Tab-separated table of C-alpha atoms in Angstrom:
chain	number	residue	atom	x	y	z
A	429	MET	CA	-1.682	-24.003	5.185
A	430	GLU	CA	-4.054	-22.655	2.580
A	431	GLN	CA	-6.156	-25.827	2.026
A	432	ILE	CA	-8.025	-24.307	-0.921
A	433	THR	CA	-9.940	-26.797	-3.058
A	434	LYS	CA	-12.044	-24.637	-5.381
A	435	VAL	CA	-12.081	-21.016	-6.586
A	436	TRP	CA	-14.601	-19.093	-8.689
A	437	LEU	CA	-15.776	-15.557	-9.282
A	438	GLY	CA	-19.099	-13.732	-9.199
A	439	PRO	CA	-20.415	-10.178	-9.439
A	440	LEU	CA	-20.016	-7.852	-6.452
A	441	PRO	CA	-23.333	-7.691	-4.580
A	442	ALA	CA	-24.636	-4.162	-4.091
A	443	ASP	CA	-24.702	-4.635	-0.314
A	444	SER	CA	-21.068	-5.691	0.165
A	445	PRO	CA	-19.998	-4.439	3.608
A	446	TYR	CA	-16.317	-4.477	2.582
A	447	VAL	CA	-16.063	-2.985	-0.887
A	448	LYS	CA	-18.222	0.004	-1.814
A	449	PRO	CA	-17.291	1.263	-5.276
A	450	PHE	CA	-18.206	4.719	-6.596
A	451	ARG	CA	-17.435	7.158	-9.347
A	452	PHE	CA	-16.143	10.385	-7.818
A	453	TYR	CA	-16.716	13.563	-9.857
A	454	TYR	CA	-14.878	16.848	-9.440
A	455	VAL	CA	-14.199	20.108	-11.223
A	456	GLN	CA	-10.482	20.879	-11.348
A	457	ASN	CA	-9.078	23.938	-13.071
A	458	GLY	CA	-12.532	24.537	-14.583
A	459	LYS	CA	-12.763	21.077	-16.119
A	460	GLU	CA	-15.009	18.206	-15.008
A	461	LYS	CA	-13.090	15.012	-14.233
A	462	ASN	CA	-13.926	11.726	-12.569
A	463	TRP	CA	-12.159	8.944	-10.719
A	464	ASP	CA	-13.355	5.441	-9.835
A	465	LEU	CA	-12.687	4.401	-6.274
A	466	LEU	CA	-13.980	2.439	-3.352
A	467	LYS	CA	-14.447	2.947	0.340
A	468	VAL	CA	-12.649	0.499	2.607
A	469	HIS	CA	-12.009	0.551	6.344
A	470	ASP	CA	-9.093	2.302	7.984
A	471	SER	CA	-6.640	-0.082	9.622
A	472	VAL	CA	-3.795	-0.710	12.041
A	473	SER	CA	-0.620	-2.752	11.595
A	474	ILE	CA	1.874	-3.802	14.237
A	475	VAL	CA	5.614	-4.474	13.979
A	476	LEU	CA	5.968	-7.234	16.550
A	477	TYR	CA	9.339	-8.230	17.992
A	478	ASN	CA	9.863	-11.121	20.393
A	479	THR	CA	12.851	-10.091	22.499
A	480	THR	CA	13.175	-13.513	24.165
A	481	ARG	CA	14.081	-15.163	20.897
A	482	GLN	CA	15.037	-12.050	18.867
A	483	LYS	CA	12.469	-12.831	16.194
A	484	LEU	CA	10.125	-10.604	14.225
A	485	ILE	CA	6.567	-11.951	14.138
A	486	PHE	CA	4.573	-11.985	10.892
A	487	VAL	CA	1.272	-13.468	9.757
A	488	LYS	CA	0.882	-15.594	6.656
A	489	GLN	CA	-2.504	-16.070	5.032
A	490	PHE	CA	-4.287	-16.744	1.761
A	491	ARG	CA	-5.279	-13.418	0.196
A	492	PRO	CA	-8.018	-13.733	-2.449
A	493	ALA	CA	-7.168	-10.335	-3.959
A	494	VAL	CA	-3.511	-11.286	-4.480
A	495	PHE	CA	-4.403	-14.696	-5.938
A	496	HIS	CA	-6.969	-13.093	-8.240
A	497	GLY	CA	-4.418	-10.490	-9.360
A	498	ILE	CA	-1.838	-13.145	-10.220
A	499	VAL	CA	-4.271	-15.373	-12.138
A	500	THR	CA	-5.873	-12.569	-14.158
A	501	THR	CA	-2.591	-10.847	-15.014
A	502	ASP	CA	-1.408	-14.206	-16.370
A	503	GLY	CA	-4.569	-14.462	-18.486
A	504	GLY	CA	-5.992	-17.376	-16.471
A	505	ASN	CA	-9.708	-18.213	-16.374
A	506	VAL	CA	-11.134	-17.000	-13.070
A	507	ASP	CA	-14.655	-18.329	-13.544
A	508	ASN	CA	-13.323	-21.675	-12.367
A	509	VAL	CA	-9.636	-21.441	-11.543
A	510	ASP	CA	-7.341	-24.351	-12.504
A	511	LEU	CA	-5.665	-24.978	-9.135
A	512	LYS	CA	-3.038	-27.270	-10.669
A	513	LYS	CA	-1.813	-24.479	-12.895
A	514	TYR	CA	-2.258	-21.804	-10.212
A	515	PRO	CA	-1.583	-23.349	-6.794
A	516	PRO	CA	-3.293	-21.359	-4.011
A	517	SER	CA	0.090	-20.875	-2.324
A	518	LEU	CA	0.681	-18.171	-4.962
A	519	GLY	CA	-1.864	-16.095	-3.045
A	520	CYS	CA	-0.258	-16.508	0.383
A	521	THR	CA	1.292	-13.337	1.756
A	522	MET	CA	3.663	-12.418	4.585
A	523	GLU	CA	2.339	-9.405	6.432
A	524	LEU	CA	2.526	-7.520	9.666
A	525	CYS	CA	-0.117	-8.383	12.222
A	526	ALA	CA	-2.971	-6.058	11.247
A	527	GLY	CA	-6.688	-5.400	11.408
A	528	ILE	CA	-9.405	-3.043	10.278
A	529	VAL	CA	-10.846	-0.275	12.441
A	530	ASP	CA	-14.487	-1.290	12.568
A	531	LYS	CA	-15.184	-1.166	16.289
A	532	ASP	CA	-15.960	1.707	18.616
A	533	LYS	CA	-12.595	1.421	20.372
A	534	SER	CA	-9.356	3.361	20.314
A	535	TRP	CA	-6.927	2.521	17.525
A	536	ASN	CA	-4.308	1.448	20.100
A	537	GLU	CA	-6.791	-0.933	21.702
A	538	ILE	CA	-7.661	-2.429	18.303
A	539	ALA	CA	-3.934	-2.929	17.679
A	540	ARG	CA	-3.592	-4.647	21.069
A	541	GLU	CA	-6.490	-6.972	20.245
A	542	GLU	CA	-5.026	-7.935	16.873
A	543	VAL	CA	-1.717	-8.850	18.538
A	544	LEU	CA	-3.655	-11.230	20.769
A	545	GLU	CA	-6.097	-12.619	18.190
A	546	GLU	CA	-3.643	-13.113	15.348
A	547	CYS	CA	-0.380	-13.804	17.163
A	548	GLY	CA	-1.403	-14.937	20.652
A	549	TYR	CA	0.513	-12.346	22.715
A	550	ASP	CA	-1.480	-10.744	25.523
A	551	VAL	CA	0.012	-7.337	26.283
A	552	PRO	CA	-1.367	-4.215	27.975
A	553	VAL	CA	-2.228	-1.389	25.612
A	554	GLU	CA	0.560	0.764	27.082
A	555	ARG	CA	3.135	-1.466	25.435
A	556	VAL	CA	1.765	-0.781	21.956
A	557	GLU	CA	3.553	2.354	20.729
A	558	GLU	CA	2.536	4.397	17.713
A	559	VAL	CA	5.103	4.617	14.909
A	560	MET	CA	3.651	6.506	11.935
A	561	THR	CA	0.558	7.139	9.825
A	562	TYR	CA	0.130	6.916	6.068
A	563	ARG	CA	-2.511	6.459	3.363
A	564	SER	CA	-2.840	3.057	1.713
A	565	GLY	CA	-3.966	2.562	-1.870
A	566	VAL	CA	-3.993	6.248	-2.797
A	567	GLY	CA	-5.074	5.329	-6.324
A	568	SER	CA	-8.197	3.380	-5.518
A	569	GLN	CA	-9.212	3.601	-1.869
A	570	GLY	CA	-7.032	5.960	0.178
A	571	SER	CA	-7.697	4.545	3.637
A	572	LYS	CA	-5.663	5.524	6.668
A	573	GLN	CA	-3.317	3.068	8.351
A	574	LYS	CA	-1.448	3.580	11.596
A	575	MET	CA	1.637	1.480	12.215
A	576	TYR	CA	2.516	0.428	15.769
A	577	TYR	CA	5.500	-1.232	17.395
A	578	CYS	CA	5.273	-3.732	20.205
A	579	GLU	CA	7.962	-5.765	21.955
A	580	VAL	CA	6.801	-9.062	23.406
A	581	THR	CA	8.416	-11.921	25.288
A	582	ASP	CA	7.670	-15.619	25.475
A	583	ALA	CA	6.019	-14.901	28.828
A	584	ASP	CA	3.353	-12.791	27.065
A	585	LYS	CA	2.270	-15.696	24.893
A	586	SER	CA	-1.203	-16.787	25.979
A	587	THR	CA	-2.650	-18.583	22.921
A	588	SER	CA	-1.343	-19.903	19.621
A	589	GLY	CA	-2.999	-17.028	17.737
A	590	GLY	CA	-4.323	-17.714	14.234
A	591	GLY	CA	-7.211	-15.270	14.123
A	592	VAL	CA	-10.857	-15.481	15.136
A	593	ASP	CA	-13.911	-17.120	13.565
A	594	ASP	CA	-13.005	-18.617	10.193
A	595	GLU	CA	-9.657	-16.907	9.813
A	596	LEU	CA	-6.782	-19.204	8.897
A	597	ILE	CA	-3.690	-17.265	9.862
A	598	GLU	CA	-0.253	-18.792	10.325
A	599	VAL	CA	2.133	-17.060	12.716
A	600	VAL	CA	5.634	-16.920	11.209
A	601	GLU	CA	8.806	-15.926	13.051
A	602	LEU	CA	11.818	-14.578	11.186
A	603	SER	CA	15.280	-13.769	12.478
A	604	ILE	CA	16.508	-10.255	11.898
A	605	GLU	CA	18.788	-11.522	9.135
A	606	GLU	CA	15.875	-13.291	7.423
A	607	ALA	CA	13.752	-10.145	7.649
A	608	ARG	CA	16.612	-8.082	6.231
A	609	LYS	CA	16.458	-10.168	3.041
A	610	MET	CA	12.865	-9.012	2.462
A	611	VAL	CA	14.049	-5.448	1.899
A	612	GLN	CA	17.279	-6.110	0.023
A	613	GLN	CA	17.678	-4.940	-3.541
A	614	GLY	CA	16.292	-7.562	-5.907
A	615	SER	CA	13.806	-9.016	-3.430
A	616	ASP	CA	10.461	-10.207	-4.806
A	617	ASN	CA	7.868	-10.221	-2.028
A	618	ASN	CA	4.313	-11.412	-1.627
A	619	SER	CA	4.107	-8.745	1.062
A	620	PRO	CA	2.505	-5.322	1.043
A	621	PRO	CA	4.762	-2.243	1.104
A	622	SER	CA	3.537	-1.436	4.632
A	623	CYS	CA	5.092	-4.703	5.875
A	624	LEU	CA	8.416	-3.926	4.205
A	625	LEU	CA	8.231	-0.390	5.612
A	626	GLY	CA	7.761	-1.846	9.097
A	627	VAL	CA	10.722	-4.183	8.647
A	628	MET	CA	12.910	-1.332	7.463
A	629	TRP	CA	11.789	0.964	10.278
A	630	PHE	CA	12.649	-1.786	12.761
A	631	LEU	CA	16.081	-2.349	11.193
A	632	MET	CA	16.906	1.365	11.326
A	633	ASN	CA	15.500	2.102	14.767
A	634	LYS	CA	15.052	-0.954	16.949
A	635	ALA	CA	17.186	-3.877	15.814
A	636	PRO	CA	19.904	-4.809	18.313
A	637	LYS	CA	23.257	-3.489	17.111
A	638	GLN	CA	25.460	-6.202	15.607
B	225	MET	CA	-2.242	23.503	-6.828
B	226	GLU	CA	-5.446	21.497	-6.591
B	227	GLN	CA	-7.889	24.147	-7.978
B	228	ILE	CA	-10.929	22.015	-7.113
B	229	THR	CA	-14.243	23.869	-7.199
B	230	LYS	CA	-16.886	21.129	-6.904
B	231	VAL	CA	-17.043	17.510	-5.766
B	232	TRP	CA	-19.864	14.965	-5.920
B	233	LEU	CA	-20.367	11.215	-6.041
B	234	GLY	CA	-22.178	8.789	-8.320
B	235	PRO	CA	-22.520	5.026	-8.788
B	236	LEU	CA	-19.655	3.087	-10.377
B	237	PRO	CA	-20.540	2.431	-14.043
B	238	ALA	CA	-20.365	-1.239	-15.010
B	239	ASP	CA	-17.812	-0.470	-17.727
B	240	SER	CA	-15.242	1.331	-15.571
B	241	PRO	CA	-11.830	0.623	-17.120
B	242	TYR	CA	-10.083	1.306	-13.788
B	243	VAL	CA	-12.084	-0.403	-11.060
B	244	LYS	CA	-13.591	-3.831	-11.699
B	245	PRO	CA	-15.158	-5.163	-8.501
B	246	PHE	CA	-16.022	-8.832	-7.909
B	247	ARG	CA	-16.984	-11.288	-5.238
B	248	PHE	CA	-14.363	-14.041	-5.120
B	249	TYR	CA	-15.560	-17.433	-3.824
B	250	TYR	CA	-13.364	-20.235	-2.524
B	251	VAL	CA	-13.530	-23.424	-0.533
B	252	GLN	CA	-10.949	-23.454	2.259
B	253	ASN	CA	-10.632	-26.282	4.720
B	254	GLY	CA	-13.931	-27.699	3.378
B	255	LYS	CA	-15.855	-24.495	3.988
B	256	GLU	CA	-17.146	-22.040	1.388
B	257	LYS	CA	-15.942	-18.484	1.918
B	258	ASN	CA	-15.972	-15.299	-0.100
B	259	TRP	CA	-14.028	-12.074	-0.382
B	260	ASP	CA	-14.914	-8.831	-2.171
B	261	LEU	CA	-12.132	-7.386	-4.257
B	262	LEU	CA	-11.324	-5.468	-7.377
B	263	LYS	CA	-8.914	-5.742	-10.235
B	264	VAL	CA	-6.574	-2.811	-10.757
B	265	HIS	CA	-3.483	-2.413	-12.920
B	266	ASP	CA	0.011	-3.390	-11.849
B	267	SER	CA	2.342	-0.430	-11.449
B	268	VAL	CA	5.863	0.955	-11.170
B	269	SER	CA	7.271	3.556	-8.772
B	270	ILE	CA	10.624	5.299	-8.937
B	271	VAL	CA	12.825	6.681	-6.148
B	272	LEU	CA	14.329	9.671	-7.938
B	273	TYR	CA	17.421	11.450	-6.630
B	274	ASN	CA	18.895	14.569	-8.177
B	275	THR	CA	22.620	14.352	-7.430
B	276	THR	CA	23.331	17.896	-8.654
B	277	ARG	CA	21.307	19.415	-5.873
B	278	GLN	CA	21.128	16.403	-3.533
B	279	LYS	CA	17.339	16.407	-3.560
B	280	LEU	CA	14.803	13.600	-3.661
B	281	ILE	CA	12.070	14.193	-6.232
B	282	PHE	CA	8.407	13.551	-5.386
B	283	VAL	CA	5.085	14.234	-7.060
B	284	LYS	CA	2.197	15.967	-5.357
B	285	GLN	CA	-1.342	15.610	-6.673
B	286	PHE	CA	-4.996	15.624	-5.692
B	287	ARG	CA	-6.115	12.058	-5.026
B	288	PRO	CA	-9.909	11.588	-5.138
B	289	ALA	CA	-9.710	8.301	-3.198
B	290	VAL	CA	-7.805	9.922	-0.308
B	291	PHE	CA	-10.122	12.939	-0.212
B	292	HIS	CA	-13.166	10.662	-0.292
B	293	GLY	CA	-11.710	8.547	2.515
B	294	ILE	CA	-11.121	11.579	4.733
B	295	VAL	CA	-14.572	13.103	4.168
B	296	THR	CA	-16.525	9.876	4.659
B	297	THR	CA	-14.575	8.776	7.745
B	298	ASP	CA	-15.409	12.175	9.236
B	299	GLY	CA	-19.117	11.623	8.450
B	300	GLY	CA	-19.217	14.349	5.795
B	301	ASN	CA	-21.807	14.424	3.006
B	302	VAL	CA	-20.165	13.243	-0.205
B	303	ASP	CA	-23.137	13.784	-2.501
B	304	ASN	CA	-22.092	17.418	-2.652
B	305	VAL	CA	-18.983	18.013	-0.576
B	306	ASP	CA	-18.712	21.223	1.458
B	307	LEU	CA	-15.315	22.454	0.243
B	308	LYS	CA	-15.090	25.105	2.965
B	309	LYS	CA	-15.283	22.418	5.646
B	310	TYR	CA	-13.142	19.948	3.679
B	311	PRO	CA	-10.576	21.898	1.641
B	312	PRO	CA	-9.358	19.850	-1.346
B	313	SER	CA	-5.776	20.210	-0.093
B	314	LEU	CA	-6.705	17.449	2.409
B	315	GLY	CA	-6.648	15.078	-0.566
B	316	CYS	CA	-3.206	16.093	-1.859
B	317	THR	CA	-0.551	13.415	-1.442
B	318	MET	CA	3.242	13.250	-1.650
B	319	GLU	CA	4.260	10.188	-3.634
B	320	LEU	CA	7.062	8.669	-5.590
B	321	CYS	CA	6.932	9.203	-9.324
B	322	ALA	CA	4.783	6.264	-10.488
B	323	GLY	CA	2.532	4.893	-13.178
B	324	ILE	CA	0.352	1.957	-14.138
B	325	VAL	CA	1.477	-0.855	-16.413
B	326	ASP	CA	-1.089	-0.577	-19.178
B	327	LYS	CA	1.105	-0.531	-22.285
B	328	ASP	CA	2.819	-3.292	-24.197
B	329	LYS	CA	6.277	-2.176	-23.067
B	330	SER	CA	8.814	-3.426	-20.541
B	331	TRP	CA	8.306	-2.353	-16.932
B	332	ASN	CA	11.672	-0.563	-16.971
B	333	GLU	CA	10.657	1.395	-20.064
B	334	ILE	CA	7.362	2.394	-18.439
B	335	ALA	CA	9.323	3.574	-15.389
B	336	ARG	CA	11.629	5.596	-17.663
B	337	GLU	CA	8.622	7.233	-19.357
B	338	GLU	CA	7.014	8.173	-16.025
B	339	VAL	CA	10.234	9.870	-14.908
B	340	LEU	CA	10.040	12.003	-18.061
B	341	GLU	CA	6.283	12.643	-18.110
B	342	GLU	CA	5.809	13.376	-14.431
B	343	CYS	CA	9.159	14.858	-13.426
B	344	GLY	CA	10.719	16.044	-16.694
B	345	TYR	CA	14.007	14.104	-16.551
B	346	ASP	CA	14.978	12.364	-19.801
B	347	VAL	CA	17.217	9.403	-18.957
B	348	PRO	CA	18.116	6.236	-20.881
B	349	VAL	CA	16.420	3.095	-19.598
B	350	GLU	CA	19.778	1.663	-18.470
B	351	ARG	CA	19.891	4.240	-15.683
B	352	VAL	CA	16.634	2.981	-14.159
B	353	GLU	CA	17.601	0.181	-11.757
B	354	GLU	CA	15.181	-2.272	-10.192
B	355	VAL	CA	14.959	-2.210	-6.390
B	356	MET	CA	12.253	-4.597	-5.194
B	357	THR	CA	8.800	-6.029	-5.865
B	358	TYR	CA	5.784	-6.208	-3.571
B	359	ARG	CA	1.996	-6.529	-3.575
B	360	SER	CA	-0.070	-3.411	-2.955
B	361	GLY	CA	-3.469	-3.445	-1.305
B	362	VAL	CA	-3.427	-7.133	-0.351
B	363	GLY	CA	-6.847	-6.752	1.266
B	364	SER	CA	-8.762	-5.398	-1.689
B	365	GLN	CA	-6.822	-5.522	-4.939
B	366	GLY	CA	-3.422	-7.212	-4.623
B	367	SER	CA	-1.691	-5.669	-7.628
B	368	LYS	CA	2.040	-5.969	-8.211
B	369	GLN	CA	4.304	-2.955	-7.912
B	370	LYS	CA	7.982	-2.793	-8.819
B	371	MET	CA	10.084	-0.068	-7.242
B	372	TYR	CA	12.983	1.425	-9.186
B	373	TYR	CA	15.820	3.796	-8.348
B	374	CYS	CA	17.172	6.430	-10.689
B	375	GLU	CA	19.811	9.102	-10.169
B	376	VAL	CA	19.397	12.205	-12.294
B	377	THR	CA	21.245	15.488	-12.694
B	378	ASP	CA	20.124	18.965	-13.670
B	379	ALA	CA	21.558	18.217	-17.124
B	380	ASP	CA	18.924	15.458	-17.593
B	381	LYS	CA	16.057	17.906	-17.108
B	382	SER	CA	14.273	18.356	-20.427
B	383	THR	CA	10.770	19.566	-19.488
B	384	SER	CA	9.031	20.845	-16.372
B	385	GLY	CA	7.161	17.542	-15.970
B	386	GLY	CA	3.663	17.652	-14.534
B	387	GLY	CA	2.114	14.686	-16.284
B	388	VAL	CA	0.345	14.239	-19.611
B	389	ASP	CA	-3.180	15.114	-20.829
B	390	ASP	CA	-5.251	16.445	-17.944
B	391	GLU	CA	-2.932	15.409	-15.150
B	392	LEU	CA	-2.094	18.141	-12.658
B	393	ILE	CA	1.064	16.960	-10.972
B	394	GLU	CA	3.395	19.180	-8.996
B	395	VAL	CA	7.059	18.169	-8.814
B	396	VAL	CA	8.365	18.607	-5.269
B	397	GLU	CA	12.007	18.429	-4.219
B	398	LEU	CA	12.995	17.550	-0.658
B	399	SER	CA	16.401	17.567	0.966
B	400	ILE	CA	17.538	14.331	2.552
B	401	GLU	CA	16.837	15.809	5.986
B	402	GLU	CA	13.303	16.788	4.967
B	403	ALA	CA	12.661	13.313	3.568
B	404	ARG	CA	14.006	11.752	6.765
B	405	LYS	CA	11.219	13.491	8.712
B	406	MET	CA	8.621	11.594	6.659
B	407	VAL	CA	9.731	8.295	8.202
B	408	GLN	CA	10.439	9.431	11.752
B	409	GLN	CA	8.416	8.050	14.618
B	410	GLY	CA	5.266	10.124	15.051
B	411	SER	CA	5.069	11.278	11.431
B	412	ASP	CA	1.591	11.647	9.920
B	413	ASN	CA	1.822	11.367	6.138
B	414	ASN	CA	-0.536	11.870	3.235
B	415	SER	CA	1.772	9.441	1.438
B	416	PRO	CA	1.361	5.775	0.604
B	417	PRO	CA	3.550	3.232	2.421
B	418	SER	CA	5.397	2.499	-0.847
B	419	CYS	CA	6.660	6.102	-0.888
B	420	LEU	CA	7.872	5.871	2.715
B	421	LEU	CA	9.458	2.496	1.899
B	422	GLY	CA	11.316	4.134	-0.988
B	423	VAL	CA	12.529	6.969	1.234
B	424	MET	CA	13.731	4.519	3.860
B	425	TRP	CA	15.440	2.286	1.284
B	426	PHE	CA	17.237	5.376	-0.063
B	427	LEU	CA	18.322	6.477	3.422
B	428	MET	CA	19.716	3.020	4.223
B	429	ASN	CA	21.374	2.325	0.882
B	430	LYS	CA	21.998	5.398	-1.228
B	431	ALA	CA	22.036	8.587	0.834
B	432	PRO	CA	25.465	10.256	0.933
B	433	LYS	CA	27.151	9.562	4.256
B	434	GLN	CA	27.024	12.546	6.594
C-alpha cells in the first residue's frame, strides 16, 4: 500500500507548522539546566470495535518518522535512501484511528470526524466515549492525547475511509485473538504504545467473554 | 521535588545532541510529499515490581517537554514563564524506570543499569526479562522502545536511586490497587502511554491473584 518510489532528507524549515523545536532553560535546585524539545499538536485516538463482525479496526500507513528511525539506526544513508535495502514497508505502522487537535471543535467531535474520515464509520458524537488521558513523548514533546472507545456496526459504514486529501490510510480489521497477539510477551510491533494500550484496555474491559 | 525557580525558552542550537530535526521528502503514489520529524535515541523501559512489599516502582520527575506543552496549549508566555500561574509540579510525570540506548552495551544491560541508577535495585541482568517492543512517537520521531519486566526484593536494594549526575528523580511506590486506578476509565494521567501499557500488562499477566 505504501507505493514509495524515492526518499531523501533536507533541513527543517524555520516555518514548519508541525515541528517547532526549542531549547528550554530552567533553574532547578539552584542550578541552570536545559532540555531540547519541540511543540506538537495534542491528539485523539479511538479504539474502534465492529460488533457486527467482532473485529477491532486499525489504520495502517507509511510513517516517515518510523522509516527514518529504522534507516538511521541501521547506519543507512538518508540523503538518498536505498529502497531495495530498506523497503518502505518497514515504515508502515498499525495504529488506532487518530488525529491531531487543530480545529476549533470539541475533542469528542474531532474523534468522531476521524472515525469517519479514516475508517468510514458515521456515528453520532454520543457514541464516542472517553477512556483516559495521558502524555505522549514525555522526553521530547509532551503533548496530550485522549483515548476514546467507540462501538460500530456494519450499518454505520458510510464510506471506505482512507483519510482525506493526500492521506493514504489502509483500514485493517483484526479479530480479538489477532489483536491479543500484539500485546503478548515477545511481540515486536510497528505500533505506538498508545495503540497497544488501547488493545489491552479493550481486552480487559470490553472484549466479549470467551 | 521539582525545586524549579525560573523557566525560559530559546532557539534550538544546530548542534543539539538530543533533538535533530529534519524535513523528510518522499514520492508516494507518484506525488512528492514531505514530513517534518526528528531523530531521537531508542530506549528501554522497565516494569519493576517489589515482591517483598507488593509494590510497583515508578519514577517521578520534572519533564520540560510536558511543562512546555501545558503552558503553550494554555496560551501562556514561555519566554519567561509565570511560575505562580503555572506551578512546575504541572510538569512532573509518573513513568516507568527508563533510559536511552546511547552506550555500546546490550539493551538488557542498559535496562539493568537504569534499574540501579534510577531506582537503586542491583539485580543481575538475567533477572531482567523482555516483554515487548513498539515504536514511540510515530508521528514525529518513531524511535524503538523495548519494555522489560523485573521482580525485585528489599534485599536487592543497594542505593536510594534517584538518577546520576544532575538528574532529580523521585522513586515512587504504588500498591497494585493504586496502579489499577491509573488505567481505569476516566483517568487523567501525567504519564506516557508506555507506562500505562506496562501497568496494564502487569495487571493482566503478573499481578498476584486476589
